[in-house]
Tab-separated table of N, CA and C in Angstrom:
chain	number	residue	atom	x	y	z
K	197	MET	N	5.050	-12.612	-3.862
K	197	MET	CA	3.387	-12.566	-3.860
K	197	MET	C	2.558	-11.648	-4.331
K	198	LEU	N	2.756	-10.616	-4.857
K	198	LEU	CA	2.448	-10.122	-5.459
K	198	LEU	C	2.420	-10.014	-6.843
K	199	LEU	N	3.320	-10.342	-7.173
K	199	LEU	CA	3.894	-10.894	-8.637
K	199	LEU	C	3.154	-12.125	-8.656
K	200	GLU	N	2.939	-12.637	-8.340
K	200	GLU	CA	1.728	-14.014	-8.332
K	200	GLU	C	0.172	-14.298	-8.473
K	201	LEU	N	-0.104	-13.081	-7.583
K	201	LEU	CA	-1.135	-12.451	-7.416
K	201	LEU	C	-2.029	-11.699	-9.301
K	202	SER	N	-0.842	-10.656	-9.322
K	202	SER	CA	-1.038	-10.288	-10.780
K	202	SER	C	-1.184	-11.033	-12.039
K	203	ASP	N	-0.442	-12.448	-11.947
K	203	ASP	CA	-0.219	-13.196	-12.823
K	203	ASP	C	-1.163	-14.078	-12.420
K	204	GLU	N	-2.349	-14.314	-11.919
K	204	GLU	CA	-3.366	-15.681	-11.080
K	204	GLU	C	-4.368	-14.503	-11.490
K	205	LEU	N	-4.385	-13.561	-11.516
K	205	LEU	CA	-5.604	-12.219	-11.078
K	205	LEU	C	-5.995	-11.762	-12.508
K	206	GLN	N	-4.733	-11.468	-13.387
K	206	GLN	CA	-4.674	-11.133	-14.523
K	206	GLN	C	-4.681	-9.778	-14.601
K	207	VAL	N	-4.451	-8.787	-13.366
K	207	VAL	CA	-3.728	-7.489	-13.582
K	207	VAL	C	-2.737	-7.260	-12.793
K	208	PRO	N	-2.294	-5.872	-14.531
K	208	PRO	CA	-1.648	-5.315	-14.362
K	208	PRO	C	-0.807	-5.010	-13.214
K	209	THR	N	0.600	-4.974	-12.251
K	209	THR	CA	1.595	-4.455	-11.791
K	209	THR	C	0.756	-2.717	-11.495
K	210	ASP	N	0.045	-2.030	-12.767
K	210	ASP	CA	0.842	-0.954	-12.567
K	210	ASP	C	-1.252	-0.147	-11.923
K	211	ARG	N	-1.912	-1.705	-11.595
K	211	ARG	CA	-3.400	-1.068	-11.529
K	211	ARG	C	-4.100	-1.924	-10.173
K	212	MET	N	-2.607	-2.013	-9.439
K	212	MET	CA	-2.638	-2.649	-8.308
K	212	MET	C	-2.345	-1.914	-7.104
K	213	LEU	N	-3.080	-1.939	-5.770
K	213	LEU	CA	-2.291	-1.171	-5.077
K	213	LEU	C	-1.947	-1.588	-3.654
K	214	MET	N	-0.597	-1.867	-3.153
K	214	MET	CA	-0.403	-2.919	-1.580
K	214	MET	C	-0.706	-1.572	-0.771
K	215	ILE	N	-1.751	-2.227	0.251
K	215	ILE	CA	-2.324	-1.416	1.472
K	215	ILE	C	-1.005	-1.825	2.866
K	216	GLY	N	-0.044	-1.278	3.299
K	216	GLY	CA	-0.024	-2.112	4.574
K	216	GLY	C	0.469	-1.484	5.529
K	217	ASP	N	0.832	-1.746	6.692
K	217	ASP	CA	1.317	-1.711	7.914
K	217	ASP	C	2.294	-1.739	8.502
K	218	THR	N	3.384	-2.198	7.879
K	218	THR	CA	5.089	-2.186	7.698
K	218	THR	C	5.606	-2.125	7.013
K	219	SER	N	6.685	-1.472	7.105
K	219	SER	CA	7.168	-1.218	5.541
K	219	SER	C	8.070	-2.938	5.068
K	220	HIS	N	8.085	-3.577	5.792
K	220	HIS	CA	7.759	-4.932	4.692
K	220	HIS	C	6.344	-5.019	3.945
K	221	ASP	N	6.055	-5.013	4.326
K	221	ASP	CA	4.797	-4.706	3.277
K	221	ASP	C	4.800	-3.760	2.443
K	222	LEU	N	5.310	-2.983	2.762
K	222	LEU	CA	5.431	-1.100	1.117
K	222	LEU	C	6.820	-1.592	0.192
K	223	MET	N	8.142	-2.201	0.863
K	223	MET	CA	9.182	-2.930	0.531
K	223	MET	C	8.218	-3.959	-0.686
K	224	MET	N	7.256	-4.798	-0.711
K	224	MET	CA	7.804	-5.817	-1.301
K	224	MET	C	6.805	-5.077	-2.600
K	225	ALA	N	6.297	-4.109	-2.292
K	225	ALA	CA	5.130	-3.383	-3.241
K	225	ALA	C	6.085	-2.876	-4.427
K	226	LYS	N	7.252	-2.232	-3.328
K	226	LYS	CA	8.209	-1.578	-4.577
K	226	LYS	C	8.901	-2.308	-5.297
K	227	ASN	N	9.379	-3.638	-4.522
K	227	ASN	CA	10.029	-4.704	-5.795
K	227	ASN	C	9.458	-5.290	-6.133
K	228	ALA	N	7.807	-5.079	-6.191
K	228	ALA	CA	7.323	-6.149	-7.940
K	228	ALA	C	6.403	-4.396	-8.442
K	229	GLY	N	7.361	-3.173	-8.342
K	229	GLY	CA	6.441	-2.451	-8.631
K	229	GLY	C	5.380	-2.185	-8.811
K	230	VAL	N	4.792	-2.216	-7.884
K	230	VAL	CA	3.544	-1.893	-6.560
K	230	VAL	C	3.005	-0.756	-6.617
K	231	ALA	N	2.429	0.212	-6.793
K	231	ALA	CA	1.732	1.399	-5.405
K	231	ALA	C	1.420	1.306	-3.991
K	232	SER	N	2.063	1.785	-3.203
K	232	SER	CA	1.750	1.359	-1.570
K	232	SER	C	0.802	2.757	-1.671
K	233	ALA	N	0.398	2.300	-0.394
K	233	ALA	CA	-0.844	3.169	1.114
K	233	ALA	C	-0.039	2.461	2.069
K	234	ALA	N	-0.448	3.391	3.254
K	234	ALA	CA	0.119	2.782	3.917
K	234	ALA	C	-0.644	3.150	5.265
K	235	VAL	N	-1.160	2.503	6.725
K	235	VAL	CA	-1.774	2.605	8.032
K	235	VAL	C	-1.081	2.379	9.127
K	236	ASN	N	-1.171	3.757	10.272
K	236	ASN	CA	0.035	3.881	10.798
K	236	ASN	C	-0.284	3.191	12.332
K	237	TYR	N	-2.129	3.111	11.815
K	237	TYR	CA	-2.912	1.982	13.304
K	237	TYR	C	-1.596	0.109	13.240
K	238	GLY	N	-0.696	0.011	12.623
K	238	GLY	CA	0.256	-0.970	12.890
K	238	GLY	C	0.973	-1.143	13.765
K	239	ALA	N	1.971	-1.914	13.112
K	239	ALA	CA	3.074	-2.715	13.487
K	239	ALA	C	4.131	-1.618	13.488
K	240	HIS	N	4.298	-0.726	12.554
K	240	HIS	CA	5.918	0.054	12.739
K	240	HIS	C	5.293	1.791	12.335
K	241	SER	N	5.981	2.082	12.764
K	241	SER	CA	5.413	3.766	13.263
K	241	SER	C	5.860	4.409	12.271
K	242	VAL	N	4.779	5.874	12.217
K	242	VAL	CA	4.929	6.491	10.499
K	242	VAL	C	5.956	6.757	9.981
K	243	LYS	N	7.428	6.901	10.748
K	243	LYS	CA	8.292	7.793	10.640
K	243	LYS	C	9.056	6.047	10.261
K	244	GLU	N	8.875	4.773	9.908
K	244	GLU	CA	9.269	3.760	9.662
K	244	GLU	C	8.801	3.977	7.753
K	245	LEU	N	7.150	3.905	8.450
K	245	LEU	CA	6.189	4.174	7.143
K	245	LEU	C	6.651	5.059	5.981
K	246	GLU	N	6.457	6.323	6.549
K	246	GLU	CA	7.145	7.487	5.689
K	246	GLU	C	8.817	7.039	4.449
K	247	ALA	N	9.743	6.343	5.348
K	247	ALA	CA	10.647	6.179	4.812
K	247	ALA	C	11.055	5.250	3.505
K	248	MET	N	9.574	4.417	3.628
K	248	MET	CA	9.423	4.097	2.019
K	248	MET	C	8.381	4.401	0.697
K	249	HIS	N	7.942	5.966	1.398
K	249	HIS	CA	7.403	6.915	0.161
K	249	HIS	C	6.466	5.904	-0.678
K	250	PRO	N	4.921	5.645	0.540
K	250	PRO	CA	3.367	5.356	0.291
K	250	PRO	C	3.498	6.525	-0.299
K	251	LEU	N	2.267	6.121	-1.062
K	251	LEU	CA	1.542	7.451	-1.942
K	251	LEU	C	0.803	7.995	-1.003
K	252	TYR	N	-0.183	7.062	0.565
K	252	TYR	CA	-0.838	7.762	1.254
K	252	TYR	C	-0.873	7.090	3.014
K	253	ILE	N	-0.806	8.051	3.692
K	253	ILE	CA	-0.654	7.359	5.276
K	253	ILE	C	-2.033	7.329	5.597
K	254	ALA	N	-2.497	6.658	6.404
K	254	ALA	CA	-3.997	6.801	6.639
K	254	ALA	C	-3.366	6.425	8.186
K	255	ASP	N	-4.344	7.099	9.140
K	255	ASP	CA	-4.932	7.034	10.877
K	255	ASP	C	-5.841	6.314	11.087
K	256	SER	N	-7.076	6.401	9.636
K	256	SER	CA	-7.713	5.579	10.330
K	256	SER	C	-8.294	4.456	9.358
K	257	VAL	N	-9.413	3.017	9.309
K	257	VAL	CA	-10.018	3.550	8.469
K	257	VAL	C	-10.162	3.912	7.195
K	258	ALA	N	-11.488	5.017	8.282
K	258	ALA	CA	-12.198	6.397	7.224
K	258	ALA	C	-11.480	6.910	6.417
K	259	SER	N	-10.395	7.433	7.044
K	259	SER	CA	-9.257	8.476	6.222
K	259	SER	C	-9.082	7.572	4.767
K	260	LEU	N	-8.887	6.332	5.237
K	260	LEU	CA	-7.943	4.986	3.877
K	260	LEU	C	-9.175	5.299	2.961
K	261	HIS	N	-10.473	5.317	3.528
K	261	HIS	CA	-11.928	5.329	2.640
K	261	HIS	C	-11.867	6.389	1.959
K	262	ASP	N	-12.100	6.995	2.476
K	262	ASP	CA	-11.880	8.866	1.655
K	262	ASP	C	-11.007	8.604	0.752
K	263	TRP	N	-9.283	8.230	1.180
K	263	TRP	CA	-8.728	8.631	0.140
K	263	TRP	C	-8.858	7.764	-0.828
K	264	LEU	N	-9.038	6.277	-0.640
K	264	LEU	CA	-9.260	5.467	-2.009
K	264	LEU	C	-10.458	5.892	-2.408
K	265	LEU	N	-11.959	6.249	-1.821
K	265	LEU	CA	-12.682	7.068	-3.086
K	265	LEU	C	-12.365	8.033	-3.764
K	266	LYS	N	-11.300	8.818	-3.285
K	266	LYS	CA	-10.774	9.781	-4.305
K	266	LYS	C	-9.834	9.773	-5.029
K	267	HIS	N	-8.906	8.594	-5.142
K	267	HIS	CA	-7.308	8.189	-5.461
K	267	HIS	C	-7.671	6.667	-6.352
K	268	ALA	N	-8.902	5.893	-5.989
K	268	ALA	CA	-8.247	4.489	-6.612
K	268	ALA	C	-9.385	4.593	-7.764
């Protein structure tokens, strides 16, 4: 799906960020060569998310917003 979005929107995968709440989301990003961030208020535990090595794990919308302002 991320590769299709990259093609459709003409955005290279190295300029994309997948934000997800499951290890499945983060694995999709990894398989597509896309950086990822996670939110820990979703379906999977922090431990499961950490195993996928996202750039950041947010515990709130506000913390994700702050991180994106600094790093996006």
